[in-house]
Amino acid sequence: MSLDCLFCKFVRKEIQPNIAYEDDEVMVFHDIHPQAPIHALVIPKKHIDSVTAIPSGDPIVSTLIDRAVKVAAKLGIAQEGFRLVFNNGHNGGQTVAHLHLHLLGGRAMTWPPG
Ligand code: AMP
Ligand code: ZN
């Protein structure tokens, strides 16, 4: 738990995001600047800076993917497909230093990413 972290403030409900799903370990909320018709962020409730900061053996990534798949079904994008993205560090395009998995769907994605 980090006092200054925006996503930790969401977890503590000091700021209320547009929540799509929540349980004891994970929160999923809609991105404020959506890059697709569906763009949600899947975060652990415990603070981890980024994928490179995940302790070895921690199962959090499989937990995040499990919840992303469930939310994709709930939001109606599971059948047509979706994209899951972790941005990591400066060159990876990470702007918020609290681990988050982007769930993007509702349109066909292009490759390579920008
Ligand atoms: P990244 O650039 O991979 O670190 O992703 C951070 C994401 O957080 C971006 O897609 C932002 O649009 C999103 N974001 C930033 N502030 C908020 C907010 N207040 N509510 C919801 N999403 C946010
Ligand atoms: Zn945090």
mmCIF file of N, CA and C and ligand atoms in Angstrom:
data_model
loop_
_atom_site.group_PDB
_atom_site.id
_atom_site.type_symbol
_atom_site.label_atom_id
_atom_site.label_comp_id
_atom_site.label_asym_id
_atom_site.label_seq_id
_atom_site.Cartn_x
_atom_site.Cartn_y
_atom_site.Cartn_z
ATOM 1 N N MET A 1 0.853 -1.199 0.000
ATOM 2 C CA MET A 1 0.000 0.000 0.000
ATOM 3 C C MET A 1 0.885 1.244 0.000
ATOM 4 N N SER A 2 0.723 2.080 -1.012
ATOM 5 C CA SER A 2 1.539 3.282 -1.122
ATOM 6 C C SER A 2 0.630 4.511 -1.019
ATOM 7 N N LEU A 3 0.937 5.420 -0.115
ATOM 8 C CA LEU A 3 0.054 6.554 0.156
ATOM 9 C C LEU A 3 -0.169 7.439 -1.058
ATOM 10 N N ASP A 4 0.912 7.655 -1.856
ATOM 11 C CA ASP A 4 0.819 8.581 -2.977
ATOM 12 C C ASP A 4 0.345 7.931 -4.275
ATOM 13 N N CYS A 5 0.198 6.630 -4.275
ATOM 14 C CA CYS A 5 -0.119 5.925 -5.528
ATOM 15 C C CYS A 5 -1.606 6.090 -5.883
ATOM 16 N N LEU A 6 -1.872 6.535 -7.123
ATOM 17 C CA LEU A 6 -3.253 6.758 -7.566
ATOM 18 C C LEU A 6 -4.092 5.487 -7.445
ATOM 19 N N PHE A 7 -3.553 4.362 -7.899
ATOM 20 C CA PHE A 7 -4.366 3.140 -7.898
ATOM 21 C C PHE A 7 -4.559 2.611 -6.470
ATOM 22 N N CYS A 8 -3.603 2.844 -5.563
ATOM 23 C CA CYS A 8 -3.822 2.501 -4.154
ATOM 24 C C CYS A 8 -4.943 3.369 -3.570
ATOM 25 N N LYS A 9 -5.061 4.610 -4.028
ATOM 26 C CA LYS A 9 -6.175 5.469 -3.581
ATOM 27 C C LYS A 9 -7.508 4.903 -4.061
ATOM 28 N N PHE A 10 -7.521 4.296 -5.248
ATOM 29 C CA PHE A 10 -8.742 3.623 -5.727
ATOM 30 C C PHE A 10 -9.077 2.452 -4.807
ATOM 31 N N VAL A 11 -8.044 1.658 -4.470
ATOM 32 C CA VAL A 11 -8.251 0.470 -3.630
ATOM 33 C C VAL A 11 -8.811 0.879 -2.266
ATOM 34 N N ARG A 12 -8.300 1.997 -1.736
ATOM 35 C CA ARG A 12 -8.767 2.482 -0.422
ATOM 36 C C ARG A 12 -10.084 3.257 -0.536
ATOM 37 N N LYS A 13 -10.570 3.440 -1.771
ATOM 38 C CA LYS A 13 -11.822 4.171 -2.057
ATOM 39 C C LYS A 13 -11.724 5.653 -1.669
ATOM 40 N N GLU A 14 -10.489 6.187 -1.650
ATOM 41 C CA GLU A 14 -10.326 7.630 -1.442
ATOM 42 C C GLU A 14 -10.731 8.374 -2.708
ATOM 43 N N ILE A 15 -10.525 7.719 -3.842
ATOM 44 C CA ILE A 15 -11.023 8.187 -5.140
ATOM 45 C C ILE A 15 -11.801 7.003 -5.708
ATOM 46 N N GLN A 16 -12.940 7.291 -6.318
ATOM 47 C CA GLN A 16 -13.818 6.215 -6.794
ATOM 48 C C GLN A 16 -13.702 6.080 -8.314
ATOM 49 N N PRO A 17 -13.047 5.044 -8.802
ATOM 50 C CA PRO A 17 -13.038 4.838 -10.247
ATOM 51 C C PRO A 17 -14.363 4.215 -10.685
ATOM 52 N N ASN A 18 -14.524 4.029 -11.981
ATOM 53 C CA ASN A 18 -15.713 3.352 -12.517
ATOM 54 C C ASN A 18 -15.434 1.845 -12.494
ATOM 55 N N ILE A 19 -15.863 1.200 -11.417
ATOM 56 C CA ILE A 19 -15.480 -0.188 -11.147
ATOM 57 C C ILE A 19 -16.330 -1.168 -11.952
ATOM 58 N N ALA A 20 -15.638 -2.111 -12.616
ATOM 59 C CA ALA A 20 -16.324 -3.165 -13.379
ATOM 60 C C ALA A 20 -16.391 -4.467 -12.595
ATOM 61 N N TYR A 21 -15.435 -4.654 -11.677
ATOM 62 C CA TYR A 21 -15.371 -5.912 -10.917
ATOM 63 C C TYR A 21 -14.451 -5.680 -9.722
ATOM 64 N N GLU A 22 -14.738 -6.385 -8.619
ATOM 65 C CA GLU A 22 -13.881 -6.273 -7.439
ATOM 66 C C GLU A 22 -14.007 -7.520 -6.587
ATOM 67 N N ASP A 23 -12.877 -7.980 -6.038
ATOM 68 C CA ASP A 23 -12.913 -9.019 -5.014
ATOM 69 C C ASP A 23 -11.810 -8.718 -4.006
ATOM 70 N N ASP A 24 -11.460 -9.696 -3.176
ATOM 71 C CA ASP A 24 -10.479 -9.435 -2.113
ATOM 72 C C ASP A 24 -9.093 -9.097 -2.646
ATOM 73 N N GLU A 25 -8.751 -9.631 -3.815
ATOM 74 C CA GLU A 25 -7.388 -9.491 -4.343
ATOM 75 C C GLU A 25 -7.254 -8.490 -5.481
ATOM 76 N N VAL A 26 -8.347 -8.282 -6.204
ATOM 77 C CA VAL A 26 -8.274 -7.587 -7.499
ATOM 78 C C VAL A 26 -9.371 -6.544 -7.620
ATOM 79 N N MET A 27 -9.032 -5.434 -8.303
ATOM 80 C CA MET A 27 -10.043 -4.461 -8.714
ATOM 81 C C MET A 27 -9.916 -4.250 -10.217
ATOM 82 N N VAL A 28 -11.046 -4.135 -10.894
ATOM 83 C CA VAL A 28 -11.056 -3.836 -12.333
ATOM 84 C C VAL A 28 -11.905 -2.588 -12.530
ATOM 85 N N PHE A 29 -11.335 -1.589 -13.221
ATOM 86 C CA PHE A 29 -12.081 -0.354 -13.454
ATOM 87 C C PHE A 29 -11.851 0.111 -14.887
ATOM 88 N N HIS A 30 -12.773 0.934 -15.369
ATOM 89 C CA HIS A 30 -12.691 1.422 -16.742
ATOM 90 C C HIS A 30 -11.637 2.534 -16.838
ATOM 91 N N ASP A 31 -10.797 2.460 -17.882
ATOM 92 C CA ASP A 31 -9.746 3.456 -18.090
ATOM 93 C C ASP A 31 -10.378 4.818 -18.386
ATOM 94 N N ILE A 32 -9.788 5.856 -17.834
ATOM 95 C CA ILE A 32 -10.331 7.216 -18.007
ATOM 96 C C ILE A 32 -10.108 7.744 -19.429
ATOM 97 N N HIS A 33 -9.098 7.208 -20.138
ATOM 98 C CA HIS A 33 -8.830 7.567 -21.533
ATOM 99 C C HIS A 33 -8.868 6.303 -22.385
ATOM 100 N N PRO A 34 -10.067 5.787 -22.654
ATOM 101 C CA PRO A 34 -10.168 4.484 -23.330
ATOM 102 C C PRO A 34 -9.580 4.497 -24.740
ATOM 103 N N GLN A 35 -8.810 3.461 -25.037
ATOM 104 C CA GLN A 35 -8.184 3.301 -26.360
ATOM 105 C C GLN A 35 -8.961 2.322 -27.239
ATOM 106 N N ALA A 36 -10.087 1.869 -26.749
ATOM 107 C CA ALA A 36 -10.955 0.941 -27.481
ATOM 108 C C ALA A 36 -12.342 1.056 -26.848
ATOM 109 N N PRO A 37 -13.391 0.529 -27.507
ATOM 110 C CA PRO A 37 -14.739 0.618 -26.909
ATOM 111 C C PRO A 37 -14.794 0.047 -25.487
ATOM 112 N N ILE A 38 -14.050 -1.029 -25.250
ATOM 113 C CA ILE A 38 -13.856 -1.534 -23.881
ATOM 114 C C ILE A 38 -12.380 -1.393 -23.537
ATOM 115 N N HIS A 39 -12.067 -0.667 -22.475
ATOM 116 C CA HIS A 39 -10.687 -0.533 -22.008
ATOM 117 C C HIS A 39 -10.747 -0.477 -20.491
ATOM 118 N N ALA A 40 -10.399 -1.599 -19.881
ATOM 119 C CA ALA A 40 -10.418 -1.691 -18.418
ATOM 120 C C ALA A 40 -9.015 -2.006 -17.919
ATOM 121 N N LEU A 41 -8.758 -1.652 -16.672
ATOM 122 C CA LEU A 41 -7.474 -1.935 -16.030
ATOM 123 C C LEU A 41 -7.709 -2.915 -14.892
ATOM 124 N N VAL A 42 -6.932 -3.992 -14.903
ATOM 125 C CA VAL A 42 -7.049 -5.062 -13.910
ATOM 126 C C VAL A 42 -5.855 -4.920 -12.971
ATOM 127 N N ILE A 43 -6.115 -4.607 -11.701
ATOM 128 C CA ILE A 43 -4.999 -4.328 -10.784
ATOM 129 C C ILE A 43 -5.060 -5.234 -9.544
ATOM 130 N N PRO A 44 -3.874 -5.566 -8.997
ATOM 131 C CA PRO A 44 -3.869 -6.216 -7.690
ATOM 132 C C PRO A 44 -4.158 -5.164 -6.620
ATOM 133 N N LYS A 45 -4.837 -5.571 -5.544
ATOM 134 C CA LYS A 45 -5.084 -4.611 -4.460
ATOM 135 C C LYS A 45 -3.809 -4.312 -3.685
ATOM 136 N N LYS A 46 -2.881 -5.272 -3.658
ATOM 137 C CA LYS A 46 -1.595 -4.985 -3.017
ATOM 138 C C LYS A 46 -0.724 -4.206 -4.004
ATOM 139 N N HIS A 47 0.052 -3.263 -3.486
ATOM 140 C CA HIS A 47 0.886 -2.442 -4.358
ATOM 141 C C HIS A 47 2.120 -3.200 -4.830
ATOM 142 N N ILE A 48 2.271 -3.276 -6.157
ATOM 143 C CA ILE A 48 3.491 -3.779 -6.808
ATOM 144 C C ILE A 48 3.782 -2.761 -7.900
ATOM 145 N N ASP A 49 5.028 -2.291 -8.014
ATOM 146 C CA ASP A 49 5.341 -1.209 -8.962
ATOM 147 C C ASP A 49 5.074 -1.576 -10.419
ATOM 148 N N SER A 50 5.491 -2.780 -10.808
ATOM 149 C CA SER A 50 5.463 -3.137 -12.234
ATOM 150 C C SER A 50 5.706 -4.635 -12.361
ATOM 151 N N VAL A 51 5.689 -5.159 -13.583
ATOM 152 C CA VAL A 51 5.938 -6.598 -13.747
ATOM 153 C C VAL A 51 7.343 -6.979 -13.280
ATOM 154 N N THR A 52 8.297 -6.058 -13.431
ATOM 155 C CA THR A 52 9.664 -6.392 -13.010
ATOM 156 C C THR A 52 9.799 -6.438 -11.481
ATOM 157 N N ALA A 53 8.820 -5.920 -10.765
ATOM 158 C CA ALA A 53 8.857 -5.919 -9.296
ATOM 159 C C ALA A 53 8.058 -7.075 -8.684
ATOM 160 N N ILE A 54 7.481 -7.930 -9.511
ATOM 161 C CA ILE A 54 6.705 -9.057 -8.966
ATOM 162 C C ILE A 54 7.672 -10.056 -8.333
ATOM 163 N N PRO A 55 7.449 -10.397 -7.056
ATOM 164 C CA PRO A 55 8.346 -11.374 -6.425
ATOM 165 C C PRO A 55 8.308 -12.711 -7.165
ATOM 166 N N SER A 56 9.458 -13.350 -7.270
ATOM 167 C CA SER A 56 9.533 -14.648 -7.951
ATOM 168 C C SER A 56 8.573 -15.636 -7.290
ATOM 169 N N GLY A 57 7.764 -16.289 -8.110
ATOM 170 C CA GLY A 57 6.829 -17.286 -7.591
ATOM 171 C C GLY A 57 5.480 -16.728 -7.167
ATOM 172 N N ASP A 58 5.342 -15.395 -7.187
ATOM 173 C CA ASP A 58 4.053 -14.794 -6.830
ATOM 174 C C ASP A 58 3.038 -15.097 -7.934
ATOM 175 N N PRO A 59 1.870 -15.646 -7.592
ATOM 176 C CA PRO A 59 0.885 -16.033 -8.616
ATOM 177 C C PRO A 59 0.002 -14.883 -9.104
ATOM 178 N N ILE A 60 0.387 -13.624 -8.814
ATOM 179 C CA ILE A 60 -0.514 -12.503 -9.096
ATOM 180 C C ILE A 60 -0.845 -12.377 -10.588
ATOM 181 N N VAL A 61 0.106 -12.685 -11.478
ATOM 182 C CA VAL A 61 -0.184 -12.513 -12.908
ATOM 183 C C VAL A 61 -1.284 -13.470 -13.358
ATOM 184 N N SER A 62 -1.235 -14.716 -12.912
ATOM 185 C CA SER A 62 -2.305 -15.639 -13.318
ATOM 186 C C SER A 62 -3.634 -15.207 -12.702
ATOM 187 N N THR A 63 -3.602 -14.628 -11.505
ATOM 188 C CA THR A 63 -4.835 -14.109 -10.898
ATOM 189 C C THR A 63 -5.392 -12.958 -11.739
ATOM 190 N N LEU A 64 -4.514 -12.049 -12.155
ATOM 191 C CA LEU A 64 -4.978 -10.908 -12.969
ATOM 192 C C LEU A 64 -5.559 -11.386 -14.296
ATOM 193 N N ILE A 65 -4.905 -12.368 -14.924
ATOM 194 C CA ILE A 65 -5.405 -12.882 -16.207
ATOM 195 C C ILE A 65 -6.745 -13.593 -16.006
ATOM 196 N N ASP A 66 -6.869 -14.352 -14.944
ATOM 197 C CA ASP A 66 -8.140 -15.027 -14.638
ATOM 198 C C ASP A 66 -9.279 -14.008 -14.534
ATOM 199 N N ARG A 67 -9.025 -12.924 -13.803
ATOM 200 C CA ARG A 67 -10.081 -11.906 -13.627
ATOM 201 C C ARG A 67 -10.337 -11.158 -14.936
ATOM 202 N N ALA A 68 -9.291 -10.915 -15.723
ATOM 203 C CA ALA A 68 -9.474 -10.235 -17.010
ATOM 204 C C ALA A 68 -10.388 -11.056 -17.921
ATOM 205 N N VAL A 69 -10.179 -12.365 -17.937
ATOM 206 C CA VAL A 69 -11.010 -13.239 -18.783
ATOM 207 C C VAL A 69 -12.465 -13.212 -18.294
ATOM 208 N N LYS A 70 -12.645 -13.241 -16.980
ATOM 209 C CA LYS A 70 -14.012 -13.184 -16.426
ATOM 210 C C LYS A 70 -14.694 -11.852 -16.780
ATOM 211 N N VAL A 71 -13.950 -10.749 -16.657
ATOM 212 C CA VAL A 71 -14.536 -9.436 -16.956
ATOM 213 C C VAL A 71 -14.790 -9.296 -18.459
ATOM 214 N N ALA A 72 -13.915 -9.867 -19.284
ATOM 215 C CA ALA A 72 -14.142 -9.847 -20.733
ATOM 216 C C ALA A 72 -15.477 -10.521 -21.058
ATOM 217 N N ALA A 73 -15.747 -11.642 -20.395
ATOM 218 C CA ALA A 73 -17.033 -12.329 -20.613
ATOM 219 C C ALA A 73 -18.191 -11.463 -20.123
ATOM 220 N N LYS A 74 -18.016 -10.874 -18.946
ATOM 221 C CA LYS A 74 -19.074 -10.035 -18.359
ATOM 222 C C LYS A 74 -19.394 -8.828 -19.255
ATOM 223 N N LEU A 75 -18.350 -8.273 -19.891
ATOM 224 C CA LEU A 75 -18.545 -7.075 -20.725
ATOM 225 C C LEU A 75 -18.858 -7.423 -22.184
ATOM 226 N N GLY A 76 -18.944 -8.718 -22.486
ATOM 227 C CA GLY A 76 -19.417 -9.162 -23.799
ATOM 228 C C GLY A 76 -18.385 -9.145 -24.905
ATOM 229 N N ILE A 77 -17.085 -9.200 -24.551
ATOM 230 C CA ILE A 77 -16.044 -9.155 -25.588
ATOM 231 C C ILE A 77 -15.237 -10.459 -25.665
ATOM 232 N N ALA A 78 -15.621 -11.465 -24.868
ATOM 233 C CA ALA A 78 -14.835 -12.704 -24.835
ATOM 234 C C ALA A 78 -14.924 -13.466 -26.152
ATOM 235 N N GLN A 79 -16.119 -13.497 -26.735
ATOM 236 C CA GLN A 79 -16.334 -14.293 -27.944
ATOM 237 C C GLN A 79 -15.526 -13.761 -29.126
ATOM 238 N N GLU A 80 -15.518 -12.446 -29.324
ATOM 239 C CA GLU A 80 -14.854 -11.858 -30.496
ATOM 240 C C GLU A 80 -13.361 -11.650 -30.286
ATOM 241 N N GLY A 81 -12.917 -11.741 -29.050
ATOM 242 C CA GLY A 81 -11.490 -11.603 -28.767
ATOM 243 C C GLY A 81 -11.156 -10.252 -28.166
ATOM 244 N N PHE A 82 -9.992 -10.211 -27.555
ATOM 245 C CA PHE A 82 -9.568 -8.996 -26.853
ATOM 246 C C PHE A 82 -8.057 -9.025 -26.726
ATOM 247 N N ARG A 83 -7.488 -7.936 -26.240
ATOM 248 C CA ARG A 83 -6.032 -7.863 -26.047
ATOM 249 C C ARG A 83 -5.732 -7.571 -24.575
ATOM 250 N N LEU A 84 -4.716 -8.257 -24.046
ATOM 251 C CA LEU A 84 -4.220 -8.010 -22.692
ATOM 252 C C LEU A 84 -2.804 -7.469 -22.795
ATOM 253 N N VAL A 85 -2.511 -6.374 -22.091
ATOM 254 C CA VAL A 85 -1.213 -5.700 -22.219
ATOM 255 C C VAL A 85 -0.688 -5.280 -20.846
ATOM 256 N N PHE A 86 0.591 -5.580 -20.593
ATOM 257 C CA PHE A 86 1.320 -4.984 -19.476
ATOM 258 C C PHE A 86 2.332 -4.014 -20.071
ATOM 259 N N ASN A 87 2.221 -2.728 -19.810
ATOM 260 C CA ASN A 87 3.295 -1.803 -20.146
ATOM 261 C C ASN A 87 4.272 -1.806 -18.979
ATOM 262 N N ASN A 88 5.563 -1.832 -19.298
ATOM 263 C CA ASN A 88 6.566 -1.905 -18.230
ATOM 264 C C ASN A 88 7.666 -0.881 -18.423
ATOM 265 N N GLY A 89 7.797 0.026 -17.451
ATOM 266 C CA GLY A 89 8.888 0.991 -17.486
ATOM 267 C C GLY A 89 8.726 2.051 -18.560
ATOM 268 N N HIS A 90 9.734 2.899 -18.687
ATOM 269 C CA HIS A 90 9.658 4.063 -19.582
ATOM 270 C C HIS A 90 9.422 3.665 -21.031
ATOM 271 N N ASN A 91 10.282 2.812 -21.574
ATOM 272 C CA ASN A 91 10.129 2.434 -22.978
ATOM 273 C C ASN A 91 8.896 1.570 -23.224
ATOM 274 N N GLY A 92 8.424 0.912 -22.185
ATOM 275 C CA GLY A 92 7.195 0.124 -22.311
ATOM 276 C C GLY A 92 5.933 0.968 -22.270
ATOM 277 N N GLY A 93 6.079 2.259 -21.979
ATOM 278 C CA GLY A 93 4.930 3.163 -21.964
ATOM 279 C C GLY A 93 4.167 3.177 -20.656
ATOM 280 N N GLN A 94 4.792 2.692 -19.582
ATOM 281 C CA GLN A 94 4.101 2.682 -18.286
ATOM 282 C C GLN A 94 4.082 4.077 -17.686
ATOM 283 N N THR A 95 2.890 4.560 -17.322
ATOM 284 C CA THR A 95 2.759 5.901 -16.736
ATOM 285 C C THR A 95 2.293 5.861 -15.288
ATOM 286 N N VAL A 96 1.723 4.755 -14.841
ATOM 287 C CA VAL A 96 1.300 4.612 -13.445
ATOM 288 C C VAL A 96 2.070 3.446 -12.834
ATOM 289 N N ALA A 97 2.805 3.737 -11.751
ATOM 290 C CA ALA A 97 3.695 2.735 -11.153
ATOM 291 C C ALA A 97 2.960 1.875 -10.126
ATOM 292 N N HIS A 98 1.856 1.294 -10.557
ATOM 293 C CA HIS A 98 1.139 0.252 -9.790
ATOM 294 C C HIS A 98 0.733 -0.765 -10.845
ATOM 295 N N LEU A 99 1.199 -1.988 -10.684
ATOM 296 C CA LEU A 99 0.968 -3.037 -11.674
ATOM 297 C C LEU A 99 -0.474 -3.038 -12.181
ATOM 298 N N HIS A 100 -0.639 -3.059 -13.505
ATOM 299 C CA HIS A 100 -1.980 -3.104 -14.088
ATOM 300 C C HIS A 100 -1.946 -3.806 -15.428
ATOM 301 N N LEU A 101 -2.980 -4.575 -15.655
ATOM 302 C CA LEU A 101 -3.152 -5.306 -16.915
ATOM 303 C C LEU A 101 -4.255 -4.608 -17.703
ATOM 304 N N HIS A 102 -3.902 -4.126 -18.908
ATOM 305 C CA HIS A 102 -4.917 -3.499 -19.763
ATOM 306 C C HIS A 102 -5.755 -4.585 -20.433
ATOM 307 N N LEU A 103 -7.065 -4.436 -20.379
ATOM 308 C CA LEU A 103 -8.009 -5.293 -21.108
ATOM 309 C C LEU A 103 -8.678 -4.417 -22.164
ATOM 310 N N LEU A 104 -8.383 -4.726 -23.436
ATOM 311 C CA LEU A 104 -8.875 -3.904 -24.546
ATOM 312 C C LEU A 104 -9.714 -4.759 -25.484
ATOM 313 N N GLY A 105 -10.877 -4.255 -25.871
ATOM 314 C CA GLY A 105 -11.711 -5.015 -26.791
ATOM 315 C C GLY A 105 -12.820 -4.167 -27.378
ATOM 316 N N GLY A 106 -13.655 -4.830 -28.170
ATOM 317 C CA GLY A 106 -14.765 -4.132 -28.814
ATOM 318 C C GLY A 106 -14.425 -3.610 -30.192
ATOM 319 N N ARG A 107 -13.189 -3.814 -30.637
ATOM 320 C CA ARG A 107 -12.770 -3.502 -32.005
ATOM 321 C C ARG A 107 -11.605 -4.420 -32.356
ATOM 322 N N ALA A 108 -11.313 -4.526 -33.666
ATOM 323 C CA ALA A 108 -10.154 -5.316 -34.080
ATOM 324 C C ALA A 108 -8.887 -4.527 -33.786
ATOM 325 N N MET A 109 -7.904 -5.166 -33.177
ATOM 326 C CA MET A 109 -6.633 -4.527 -32.844
ATOM 327 C C MET A 109 -5.657 -4.661 -34.033
ATOM 328 N N THR A 110 -4.714 -3.750 -34.080
ATOM 329 C CA THR A 110 -3.686 -3.824 -35.126
ATOM 330 C C THR A 110 -2.360 -4.263 -34.509
ATOM 331 N N TRP A 111 -1.433 -4.671 -35.356
ATOM 332 C CA TRP A 111 -0.099 -5.074 -34.926
ATOM 333 C C TRP A 111 0.897 -4.611 -35.969
ATOM 334 N N PRO A 112 2.048 -4.032 -35.665
ATOM 335 C CA PRO A 112 2.580 -3.873 -34.306
ATOM 336 C C PRO A 112 1.922 -2.734 -33.553
ATOM 337 N N PRO A 113 2.012 -2.775 -32.205
ATOM 338 C CA PRO A 113 1.487 -1.665 -31.405
ATOM 339 C C PRO A 113 2.381 -0.436 -31.577
ATOM 340 N N GLY A 114 1.886 0.723 -31.232
ATOM 341 C CA GLY A 114 2.664 1.964 -31.389
ATOM 342 C C GLY A 114 3.767 2.074 -30.359
HETATM 343 P P1 AMP B 1 0.045 2.793 -18.381
HETATM 344 O O1 AMP B 1 0.296 3.933 -19.319
HETATM 345 O O2 AMP B 1 0.248 1.435 -18.982
HETATM 346 O O3 AMP B 1 0.813 2.973 -17.086
HETATM 347 O O4 AMP B 1 -1.513 2.833 -18.036
HETATM 348 C C1 AMP B 1 -2.035 3.716 -17.110
HETATM 349 C C2 AMP B 1 -3.474 3.919 -17.489
HETATM 350 O O5 AMP B 1 -4.136 4.523 -16.400
HETATM 351 C C3 AMP B 1 -3.673 4.816 -18.707
HETATM 352 O O6 AMP B 1 -4.333 4.090 -19.736
HETATM 353 C C4 AMP B 1 -4.513 5.952 -18.158
HETATM 354 O O7 AMP B 1 -5.479 6.411 -19.076
HETATM 355 C C5 AMP B 1 -5.161 5.321 -16.933
HETATM 356 N N1 AMP B 1 -5.570 6.270 -15.921
HETATM 357 C C6 AMP B 1 -4.863 7.317 -15.438
HETATM 358 N N2 AMP B 1 -5.583 7.971 -14.513
HETATM 359 C C7 AMP B 1 -6.759 7.308 -14.394
HETATM 360 C C8 AMP B 1 -7.953 7.488 -13.616
HETATM 361 N N3 AMP B 1 -8.067 8.512 -12.748
HETATM 362 N N4 AMP B 1 -8.987 6.615 -13.773
HETATM 363 C C9 AMP B 1 -8.884 5.601 -14.662
HETATM 364 N N5 AMP B 1 -7.796 5.370 -15.425
HETATM 365 C C10 AMP B 1 -6.757 6.212 -15.303
HETATM 366 ZN ZN ZN B 2 -0.297 1.426 -5.603
#
